[in-house]
Coordinates of C-alpha atoms in Angstrom, one line a residue:
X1 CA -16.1 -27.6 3.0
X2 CA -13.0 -29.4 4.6
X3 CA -10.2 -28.2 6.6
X4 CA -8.4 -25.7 4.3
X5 CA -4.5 -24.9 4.8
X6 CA -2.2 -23.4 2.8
X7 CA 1.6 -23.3 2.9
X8 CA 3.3 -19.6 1.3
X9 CA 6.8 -20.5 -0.1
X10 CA 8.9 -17.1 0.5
X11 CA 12.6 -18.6 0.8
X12 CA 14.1 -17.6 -2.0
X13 CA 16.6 -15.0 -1.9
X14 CA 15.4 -13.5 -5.4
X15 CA 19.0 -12.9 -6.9
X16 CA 17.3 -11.2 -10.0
X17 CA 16.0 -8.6 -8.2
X18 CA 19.6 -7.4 -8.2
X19 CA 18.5 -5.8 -4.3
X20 CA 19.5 -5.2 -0.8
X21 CA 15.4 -6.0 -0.1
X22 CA 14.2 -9.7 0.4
X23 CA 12.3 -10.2 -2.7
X24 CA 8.9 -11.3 -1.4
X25 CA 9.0 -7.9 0.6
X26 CA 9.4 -5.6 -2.4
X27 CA 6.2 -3.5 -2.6
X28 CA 3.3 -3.9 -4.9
X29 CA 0.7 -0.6 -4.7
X30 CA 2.7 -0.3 -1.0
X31 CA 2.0 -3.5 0.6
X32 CA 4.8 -6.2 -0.2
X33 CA 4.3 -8.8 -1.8
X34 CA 3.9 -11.9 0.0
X35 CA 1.4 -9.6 2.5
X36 CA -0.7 -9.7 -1.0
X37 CA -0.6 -13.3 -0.9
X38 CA -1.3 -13.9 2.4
X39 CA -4.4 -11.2 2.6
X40 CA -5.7 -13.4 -0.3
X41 CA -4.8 -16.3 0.7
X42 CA -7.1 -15.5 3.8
X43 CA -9.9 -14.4 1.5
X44 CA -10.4 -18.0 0.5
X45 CA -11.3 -19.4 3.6
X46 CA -7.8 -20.8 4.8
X47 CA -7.4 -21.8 8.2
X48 CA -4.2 -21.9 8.8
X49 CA -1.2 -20.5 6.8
X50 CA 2.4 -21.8 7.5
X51 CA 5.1 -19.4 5.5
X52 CA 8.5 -20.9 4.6
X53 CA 10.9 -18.6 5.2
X54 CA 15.1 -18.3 4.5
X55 CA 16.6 -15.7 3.5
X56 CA 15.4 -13.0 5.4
X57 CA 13.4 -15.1 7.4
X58 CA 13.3 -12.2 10.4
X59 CA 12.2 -9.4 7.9
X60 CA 9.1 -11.2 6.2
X61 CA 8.2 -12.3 10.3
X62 CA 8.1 -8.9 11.3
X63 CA 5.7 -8.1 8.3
X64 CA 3.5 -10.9 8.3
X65 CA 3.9 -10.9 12.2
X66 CA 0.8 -13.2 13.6
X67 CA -0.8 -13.6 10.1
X68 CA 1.1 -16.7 9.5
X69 CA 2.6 -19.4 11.0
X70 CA 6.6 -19.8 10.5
X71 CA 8.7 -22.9 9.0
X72 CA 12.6 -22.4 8.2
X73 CA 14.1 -23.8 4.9
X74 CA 17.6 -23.4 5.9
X75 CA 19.1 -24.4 2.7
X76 CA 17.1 -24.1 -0.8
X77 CA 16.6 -27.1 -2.1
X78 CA 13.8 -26.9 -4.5
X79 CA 10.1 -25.9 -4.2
X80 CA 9.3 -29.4 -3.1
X81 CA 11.7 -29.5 0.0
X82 CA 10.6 -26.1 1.0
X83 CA 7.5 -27.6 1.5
X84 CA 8.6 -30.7 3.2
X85 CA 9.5 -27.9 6.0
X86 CA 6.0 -27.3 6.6
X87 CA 5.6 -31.5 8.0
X88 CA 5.7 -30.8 11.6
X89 CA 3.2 -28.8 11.4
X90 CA 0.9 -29.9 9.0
X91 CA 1.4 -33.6 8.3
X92 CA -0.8 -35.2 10.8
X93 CA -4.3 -32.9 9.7
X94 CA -6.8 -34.0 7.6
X95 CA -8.0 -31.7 4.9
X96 CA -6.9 -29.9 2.1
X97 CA -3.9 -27.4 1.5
X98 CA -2.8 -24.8 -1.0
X99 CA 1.0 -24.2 -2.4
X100 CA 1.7 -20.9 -3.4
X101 CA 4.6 -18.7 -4.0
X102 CA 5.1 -15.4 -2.4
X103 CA 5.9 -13.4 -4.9
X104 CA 2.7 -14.3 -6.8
X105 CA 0.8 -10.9 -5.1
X106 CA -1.9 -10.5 -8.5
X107 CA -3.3 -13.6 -7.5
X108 CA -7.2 -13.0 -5.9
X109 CA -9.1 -14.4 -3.2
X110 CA -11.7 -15.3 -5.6
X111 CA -9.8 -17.2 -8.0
X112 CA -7.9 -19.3 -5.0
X113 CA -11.3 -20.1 -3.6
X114 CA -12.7 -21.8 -7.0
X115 CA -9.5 -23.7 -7.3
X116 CA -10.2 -25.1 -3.5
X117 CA -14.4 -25.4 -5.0
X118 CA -13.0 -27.7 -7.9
X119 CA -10.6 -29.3 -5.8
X120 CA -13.7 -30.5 -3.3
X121 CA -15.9 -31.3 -6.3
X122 CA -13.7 -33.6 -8.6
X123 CA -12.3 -35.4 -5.3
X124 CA -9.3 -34.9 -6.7
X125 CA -5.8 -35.5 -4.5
X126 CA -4.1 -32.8 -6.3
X127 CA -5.8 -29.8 -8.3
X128 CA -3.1 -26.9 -10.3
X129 CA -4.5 -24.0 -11.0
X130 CA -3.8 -23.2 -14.5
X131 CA -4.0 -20.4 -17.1
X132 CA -4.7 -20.5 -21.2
X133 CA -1.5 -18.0 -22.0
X134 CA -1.9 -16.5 -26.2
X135 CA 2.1 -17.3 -25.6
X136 CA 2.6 -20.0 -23.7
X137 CA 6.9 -19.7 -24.0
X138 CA 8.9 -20.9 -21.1
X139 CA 5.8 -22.5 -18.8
X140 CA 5.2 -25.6 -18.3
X141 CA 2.3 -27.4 -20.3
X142 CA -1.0 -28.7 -18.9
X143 CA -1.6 -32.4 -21.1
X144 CA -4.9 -33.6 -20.0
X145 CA -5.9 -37.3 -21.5
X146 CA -9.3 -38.0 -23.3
X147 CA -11.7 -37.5 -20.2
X148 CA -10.5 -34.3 -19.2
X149 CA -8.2 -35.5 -16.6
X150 CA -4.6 -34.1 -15.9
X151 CA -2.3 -36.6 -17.3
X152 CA 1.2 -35.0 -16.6
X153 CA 2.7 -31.6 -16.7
X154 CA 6.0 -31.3 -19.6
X155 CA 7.8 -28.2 -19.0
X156 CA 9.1 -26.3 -22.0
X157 CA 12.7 -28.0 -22.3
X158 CA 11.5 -31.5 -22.2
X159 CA 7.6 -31.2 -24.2
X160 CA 7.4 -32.6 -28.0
X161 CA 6.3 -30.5 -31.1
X162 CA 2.6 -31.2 -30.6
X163 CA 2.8 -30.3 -26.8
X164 CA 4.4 -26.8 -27.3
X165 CA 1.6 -25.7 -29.0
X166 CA -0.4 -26.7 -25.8
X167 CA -1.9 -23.3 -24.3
X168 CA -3.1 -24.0 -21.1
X169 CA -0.3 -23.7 -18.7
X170 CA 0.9 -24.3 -15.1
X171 CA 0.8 -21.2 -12.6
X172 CA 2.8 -22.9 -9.8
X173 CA 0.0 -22.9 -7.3
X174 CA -1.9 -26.2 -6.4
X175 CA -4.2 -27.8 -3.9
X176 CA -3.6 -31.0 -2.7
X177 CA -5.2 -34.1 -0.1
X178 CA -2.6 -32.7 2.8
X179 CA -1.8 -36.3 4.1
X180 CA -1.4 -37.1 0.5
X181 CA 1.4 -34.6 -0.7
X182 CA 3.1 -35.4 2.5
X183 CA 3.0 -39.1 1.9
X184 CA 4.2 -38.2 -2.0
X185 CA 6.7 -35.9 -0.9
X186 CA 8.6 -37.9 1.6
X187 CA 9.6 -40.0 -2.2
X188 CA 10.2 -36.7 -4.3
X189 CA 14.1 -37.7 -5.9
X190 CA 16.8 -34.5 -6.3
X191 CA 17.9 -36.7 -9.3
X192 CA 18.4 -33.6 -11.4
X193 CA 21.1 -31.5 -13.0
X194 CA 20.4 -29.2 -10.3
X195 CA 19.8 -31.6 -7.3
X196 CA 16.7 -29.5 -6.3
X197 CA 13.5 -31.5 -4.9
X198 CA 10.8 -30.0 -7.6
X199 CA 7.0 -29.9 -6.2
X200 CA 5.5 -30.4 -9.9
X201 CA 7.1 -34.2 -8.9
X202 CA 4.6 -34.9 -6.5
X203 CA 1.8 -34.8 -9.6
X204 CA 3.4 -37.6 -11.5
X205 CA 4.0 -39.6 -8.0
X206 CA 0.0 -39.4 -7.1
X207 CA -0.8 -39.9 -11.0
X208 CA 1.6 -43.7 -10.2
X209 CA -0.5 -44.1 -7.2
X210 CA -3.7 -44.1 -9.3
X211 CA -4.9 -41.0 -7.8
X212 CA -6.7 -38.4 -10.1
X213 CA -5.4 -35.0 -10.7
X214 CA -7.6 -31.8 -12.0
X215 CA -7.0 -28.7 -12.8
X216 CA -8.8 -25.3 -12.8
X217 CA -8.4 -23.0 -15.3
X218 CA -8.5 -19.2 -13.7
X219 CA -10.6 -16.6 -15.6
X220 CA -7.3 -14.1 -15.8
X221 CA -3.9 -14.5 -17.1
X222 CA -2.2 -11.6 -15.7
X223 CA -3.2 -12.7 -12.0
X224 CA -0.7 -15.9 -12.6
X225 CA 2.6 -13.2 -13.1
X226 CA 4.9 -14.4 -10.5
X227 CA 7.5 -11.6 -9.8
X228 CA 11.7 -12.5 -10.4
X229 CA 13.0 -9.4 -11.6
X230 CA 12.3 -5.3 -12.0
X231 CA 10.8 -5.9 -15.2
X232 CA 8.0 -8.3 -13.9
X233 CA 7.4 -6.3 -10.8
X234 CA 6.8 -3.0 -13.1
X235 CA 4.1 -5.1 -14.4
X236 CA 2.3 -6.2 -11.5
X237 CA 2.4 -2.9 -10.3
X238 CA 0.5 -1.8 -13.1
X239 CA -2.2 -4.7 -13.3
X240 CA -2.9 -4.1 -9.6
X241 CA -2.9 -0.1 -10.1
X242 CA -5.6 -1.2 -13.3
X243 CA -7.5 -3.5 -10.7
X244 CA -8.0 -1.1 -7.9
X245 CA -8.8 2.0 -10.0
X246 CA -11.3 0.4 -12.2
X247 CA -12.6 -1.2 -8.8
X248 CA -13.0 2.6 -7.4
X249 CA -14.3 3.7 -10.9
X250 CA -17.3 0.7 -10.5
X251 CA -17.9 2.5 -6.8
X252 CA -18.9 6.1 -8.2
X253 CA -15.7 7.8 -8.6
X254 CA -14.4 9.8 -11.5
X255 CA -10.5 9.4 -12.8
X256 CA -9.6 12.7 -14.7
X257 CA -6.5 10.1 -16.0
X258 CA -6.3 6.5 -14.2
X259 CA -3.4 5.5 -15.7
X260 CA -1.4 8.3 -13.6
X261 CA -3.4 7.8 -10.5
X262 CA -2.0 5.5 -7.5
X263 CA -3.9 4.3 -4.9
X264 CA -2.9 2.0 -2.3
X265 CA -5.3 -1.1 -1.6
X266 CA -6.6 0.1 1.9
X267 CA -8.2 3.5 0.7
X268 CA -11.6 4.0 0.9
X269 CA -13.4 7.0 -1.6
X270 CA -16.7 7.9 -1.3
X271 CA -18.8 8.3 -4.8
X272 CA -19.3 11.1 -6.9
X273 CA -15.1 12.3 -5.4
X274 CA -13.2 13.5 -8.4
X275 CA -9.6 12.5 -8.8
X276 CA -7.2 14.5 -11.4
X277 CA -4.0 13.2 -13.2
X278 CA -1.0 12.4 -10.8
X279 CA -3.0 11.7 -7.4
X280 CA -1.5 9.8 -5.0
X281 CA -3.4 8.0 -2.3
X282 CA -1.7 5.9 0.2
X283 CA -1.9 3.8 3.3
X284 CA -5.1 3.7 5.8
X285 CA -6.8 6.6 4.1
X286 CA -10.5 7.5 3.5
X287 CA -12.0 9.9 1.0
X288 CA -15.6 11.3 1.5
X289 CA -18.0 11.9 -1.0
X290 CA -18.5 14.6 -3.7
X291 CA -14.7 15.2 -3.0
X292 CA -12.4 17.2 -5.3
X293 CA -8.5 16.1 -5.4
X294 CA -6.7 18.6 -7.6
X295 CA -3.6 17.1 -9.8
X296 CA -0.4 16.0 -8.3
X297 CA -1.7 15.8 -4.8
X298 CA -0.9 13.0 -2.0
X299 CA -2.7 11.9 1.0
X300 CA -1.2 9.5 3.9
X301 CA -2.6 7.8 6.1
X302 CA -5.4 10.6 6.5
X303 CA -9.2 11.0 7.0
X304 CA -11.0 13.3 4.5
X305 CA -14.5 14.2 5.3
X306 CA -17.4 14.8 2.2
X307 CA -17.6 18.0 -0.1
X308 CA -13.9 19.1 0.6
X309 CA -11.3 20.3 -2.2
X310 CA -7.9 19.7 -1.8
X311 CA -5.5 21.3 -4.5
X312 CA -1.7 19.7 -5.5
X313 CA -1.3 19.7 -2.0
X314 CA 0.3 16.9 0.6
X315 CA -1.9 15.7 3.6
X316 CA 0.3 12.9 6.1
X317 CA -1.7 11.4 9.0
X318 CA -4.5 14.3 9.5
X319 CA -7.8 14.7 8.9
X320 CA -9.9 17.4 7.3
X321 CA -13.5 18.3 7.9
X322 CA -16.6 19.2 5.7
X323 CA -16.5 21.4 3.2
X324 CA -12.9 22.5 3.9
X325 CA -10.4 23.3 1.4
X326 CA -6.9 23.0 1.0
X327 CA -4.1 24.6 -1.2
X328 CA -2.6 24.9 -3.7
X329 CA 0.6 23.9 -2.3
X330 CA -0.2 23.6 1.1
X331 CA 1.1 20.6 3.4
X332 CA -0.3 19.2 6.2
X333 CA 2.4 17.1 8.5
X334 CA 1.4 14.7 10.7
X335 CA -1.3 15.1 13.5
X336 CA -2.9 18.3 12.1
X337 CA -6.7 18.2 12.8
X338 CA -8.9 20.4 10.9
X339 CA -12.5 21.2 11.6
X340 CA -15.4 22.0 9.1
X341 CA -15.2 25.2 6.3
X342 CA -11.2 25.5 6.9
X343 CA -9.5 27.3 4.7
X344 CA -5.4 26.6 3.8
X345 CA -4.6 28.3 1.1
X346 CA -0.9 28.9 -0.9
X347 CA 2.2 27.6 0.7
X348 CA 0.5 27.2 3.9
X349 CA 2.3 24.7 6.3
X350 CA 0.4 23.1 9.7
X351 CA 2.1 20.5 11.8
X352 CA 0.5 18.8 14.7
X353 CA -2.0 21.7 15.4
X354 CA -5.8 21.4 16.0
X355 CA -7.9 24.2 13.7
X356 CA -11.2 25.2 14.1
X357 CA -14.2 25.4 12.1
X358 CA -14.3 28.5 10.4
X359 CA -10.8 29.3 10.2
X360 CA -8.5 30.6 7.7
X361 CA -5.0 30.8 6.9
X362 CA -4.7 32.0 3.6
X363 CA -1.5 31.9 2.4
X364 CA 2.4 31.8 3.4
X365 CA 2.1 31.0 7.3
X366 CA 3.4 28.1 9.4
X367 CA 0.9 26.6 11.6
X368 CA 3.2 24.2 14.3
X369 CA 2.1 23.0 17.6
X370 CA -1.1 25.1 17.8
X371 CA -4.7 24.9 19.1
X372 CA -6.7 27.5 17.1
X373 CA -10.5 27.9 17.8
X374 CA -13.2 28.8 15.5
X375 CA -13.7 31.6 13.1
X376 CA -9.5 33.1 13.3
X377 CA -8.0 34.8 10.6
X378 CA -4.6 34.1 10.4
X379 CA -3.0 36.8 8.2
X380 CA -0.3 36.3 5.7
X381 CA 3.4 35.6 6.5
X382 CA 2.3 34.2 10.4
X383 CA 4.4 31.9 11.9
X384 CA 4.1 29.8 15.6
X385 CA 7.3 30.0 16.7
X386 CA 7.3 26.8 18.5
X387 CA 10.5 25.0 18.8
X388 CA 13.9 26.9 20.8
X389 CA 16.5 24.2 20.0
X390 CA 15.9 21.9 22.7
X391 CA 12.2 21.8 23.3
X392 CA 8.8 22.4 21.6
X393 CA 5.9 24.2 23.2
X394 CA 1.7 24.9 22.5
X395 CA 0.1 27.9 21.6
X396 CA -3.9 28.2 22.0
X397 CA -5.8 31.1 19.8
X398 CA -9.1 31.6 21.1
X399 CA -12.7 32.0 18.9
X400 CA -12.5 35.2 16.2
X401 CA -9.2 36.0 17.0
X402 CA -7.5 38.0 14.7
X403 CA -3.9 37.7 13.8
X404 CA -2.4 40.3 11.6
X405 CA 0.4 39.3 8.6
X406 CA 4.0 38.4 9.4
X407 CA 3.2 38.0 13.2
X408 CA 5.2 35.7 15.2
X409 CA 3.6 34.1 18.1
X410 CA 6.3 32.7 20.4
X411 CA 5.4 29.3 22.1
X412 CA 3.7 29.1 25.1
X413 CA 1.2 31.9 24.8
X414 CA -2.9 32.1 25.5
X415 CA -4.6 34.5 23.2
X416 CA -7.8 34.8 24.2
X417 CA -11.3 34.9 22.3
X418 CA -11.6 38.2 19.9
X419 CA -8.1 39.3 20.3
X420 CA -6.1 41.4 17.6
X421 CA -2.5 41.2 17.0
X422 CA -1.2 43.8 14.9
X423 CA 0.4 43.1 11.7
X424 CA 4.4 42.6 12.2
X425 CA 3.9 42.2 15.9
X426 CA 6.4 39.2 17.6
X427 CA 4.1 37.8 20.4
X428 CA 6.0 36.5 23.7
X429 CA 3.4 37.2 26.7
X430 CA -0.2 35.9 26.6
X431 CA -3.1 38.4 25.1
X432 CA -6.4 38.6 27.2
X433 CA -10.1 38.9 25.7
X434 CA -10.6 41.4 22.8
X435 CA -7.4 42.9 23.7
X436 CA -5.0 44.5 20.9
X437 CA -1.5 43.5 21.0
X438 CA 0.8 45.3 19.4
X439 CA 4.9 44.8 19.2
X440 CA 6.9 46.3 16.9
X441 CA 10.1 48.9 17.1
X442 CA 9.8 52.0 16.8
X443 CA 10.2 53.5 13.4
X444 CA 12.7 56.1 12.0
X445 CA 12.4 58.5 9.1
X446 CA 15.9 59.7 7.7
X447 CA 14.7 63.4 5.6
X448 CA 16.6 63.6 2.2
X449 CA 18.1 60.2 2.6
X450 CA 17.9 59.7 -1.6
X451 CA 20.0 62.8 -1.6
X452 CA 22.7 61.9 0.6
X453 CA 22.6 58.3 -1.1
X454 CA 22.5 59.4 -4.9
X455 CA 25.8 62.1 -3.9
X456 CA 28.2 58.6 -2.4

């Protein structure tokens, strides 16, 4: 295998996008675009990746950060002198080196790394990876001559009668010899009515040379979709929502409806994990085995152990042990660590708080800065009263504690192991060992009060 390069165009400003966002860095299944390309890209056995960059050119480095090598096309001039921008740091290498366009993300590792295999086999100098389209409208036509051989590419506008009913069609990507596209692009002419330096030039200039050009014919239309406007981003969307669940359906897991289920490329589920209608999985998170996710439920960023059920409920950076259930309608905000059997039931809340194995809140409380140990009951309507307008502050709940409904415990207190707090208590001074705490007013009975009321 040679020396493999590639050069990522992502200069264009994308005007049809009709968007405050860099094109290249509008979102695909939550990764942008061009980070698609590049993680593909990669996947083929690329070396080295230089990214043209314009418009923008900050934003796409902060994303790709040290992914990718950087070259500036100041002014867009056409595909071909974006990748003239590329020469300083690429000219002098031998080997070979992929074009493609950022805002190509369906494109796969696989398919990139036969077009490099075909490249190396024919010995070709250039290689375009192209597509057999059932409607080939508005691409530009593959015309090969009698032995198989690429003999020019005629784009819609310019092709005769017989060549628009050519099917086979030109993606935009291509491998070339690098020391050969640089030699072909340094005589690539903007004589054209829009003065733009085209890249497709530089096949018909190593054709004059005498050079041969092949082509490889990908497996999948829908991978060669290269995103300009809303319309044709909806679409990738959907192919790459298609791709990923079928890929998670091949692993073991069950789709109650995966046309309404949207995972992110970086999860991970375990097998036999059930997923309803409307789930929602996103960023770095991982789903155990023999897993239930209820409809309309969303998990960030968060670590799910085996054999838990989680029920149209939110989870954001946390993780949940085995056999632990959550919801319905519970939410957990970032930094909540649960332990193993945990029970969060209805309208429960827990933010950055550590829970036990064994513990239960079942419905109605706000968990919030709080290390709770095993085995509490946490009774309905409980709230950690952890925040006094300026500063936030712990609680710790020790083993078997028991805390009664609509209790407030008032940050920082130590309740130790066993303890009970009476229901409606407000908590402000620490609780020692199998102690009962109780704080309430003291009550008032008013005799004949529906009397006195019923005669005003």
């Amino acid at each position: 295998m040679s020396n493999r390069m590639a050069i990522v165009l992502a200069a264009g400003k994308g005007t049809r996008m009709k968007s405050s966002l860099y094109k290249v860095l509008h979102p695909v299944c939550g990764l942008p675009m061009v980070e698609h390309v590049i993680r593909s890209v990669k996947q083929s056995g690329v070396e080295q990746i230089v990214t043209i960059v314009g418009h923008g050119a900050e934003k796409v480095q902060e994303v790709l950060g040290d992914s990718s090598e950087y070259a500036l096309q100041a002014e867009q001039l056409g595909t071909g002198h974006a990748v003239l921008q590329a020469k300083d740091l690429l000219a002098s290498q031998e080997g070979t080196t992929l074009v493609i366009c950022g805002d190509t993300p369906l494109l796969t590792g696989e398919t990139l790394q036969q077009l490099f295999e075909t490249h190396e086999t024919t010995g070709a100098k250039a290689t375009i990876l192209t597509a057999v389209a059932e409607d080939s409208t508005g691409y530009g036509r593959i015309v090969r001559s009698a032995n198989g051989e690429v003999a020019k590419i005629v784009e819609q506008k310019d092709a005769s009668e017989a060549e628009l009913e050519i099917k086979e069609i030109n993606t935009g990507t291509y491998v070339f010899d690098n020391q050969a596209l640089f030699v072909a692009l340094a005589s690539v002419k903007n004589d054209n009515a829009q003065g733009e330096y085209y890249l497709p030039d530089v096949i018909e200039l190593i054709k004059a040379d005498g050079d041969s050009v092949s082509a490889h014919i990908m497996d999948d239309m829908d991978e060669a979709i290269g995103v300009n406007d809303r319309v044709a981003l909806s679409q990738a969307q959907r192919t790459m929502m298609r791709r990923i669940n079928l890929m998670h359906m091949r692993n073991g897991v069950t789709f109650g409806n995966a046309d309404s289920t949207y995972i992110e490329p970086d999860v991970v589920i375990g097998n036999d994990t059930v997923l309803e209608a409307g789930v929602q999985l996103k960023g770095q998170t991982t789903i155990g085995s023999n897993c239930f996710i209820g409809m309309n439920s969303e998990i960030i960023d968060s670590q799910i152990a085996d054999n838990v059920k989680i029920t149209q409920s939110v989870i954001e950076h946390s993780s949940v042990g085995e056999l632990s259930d959550i919801g319905p309608f519970a939410h957990l905000r970032p930094n909540s660590v649960l332990g193993q059997h945990v029970h969060i039931g209805n309208f429960v809340e827990v933010k950055n708080s550590n829970i036990g194995d064994e513990t239960k809140a079942g419905h109605l409380a706000y968990i919030g800065d709080a290390d709770l140990g095993k085995d509490i009951n946490v009774g309905c309507g409980t709230i950690f009263v952890n925040y006094n307008g300026k500063s936030k502050a712990r609680s710790v709940i020790g083993d078997q504690a028991f805390i009664g409904s609509n209790a407030n415990i008032v940050a920082p207190v130590n309740i130790g192991d066993k303890a009970f707090i009476a229901a409606g208590s407000t908590i402000i001074n620490d609780i020692p060992e199998e102690a009962l705490a109780i704080s309430r007013s003291e009550q008032k009975n008013v005799p004949n009060y529906w009397e006195k009321l019923s005669k005003k």
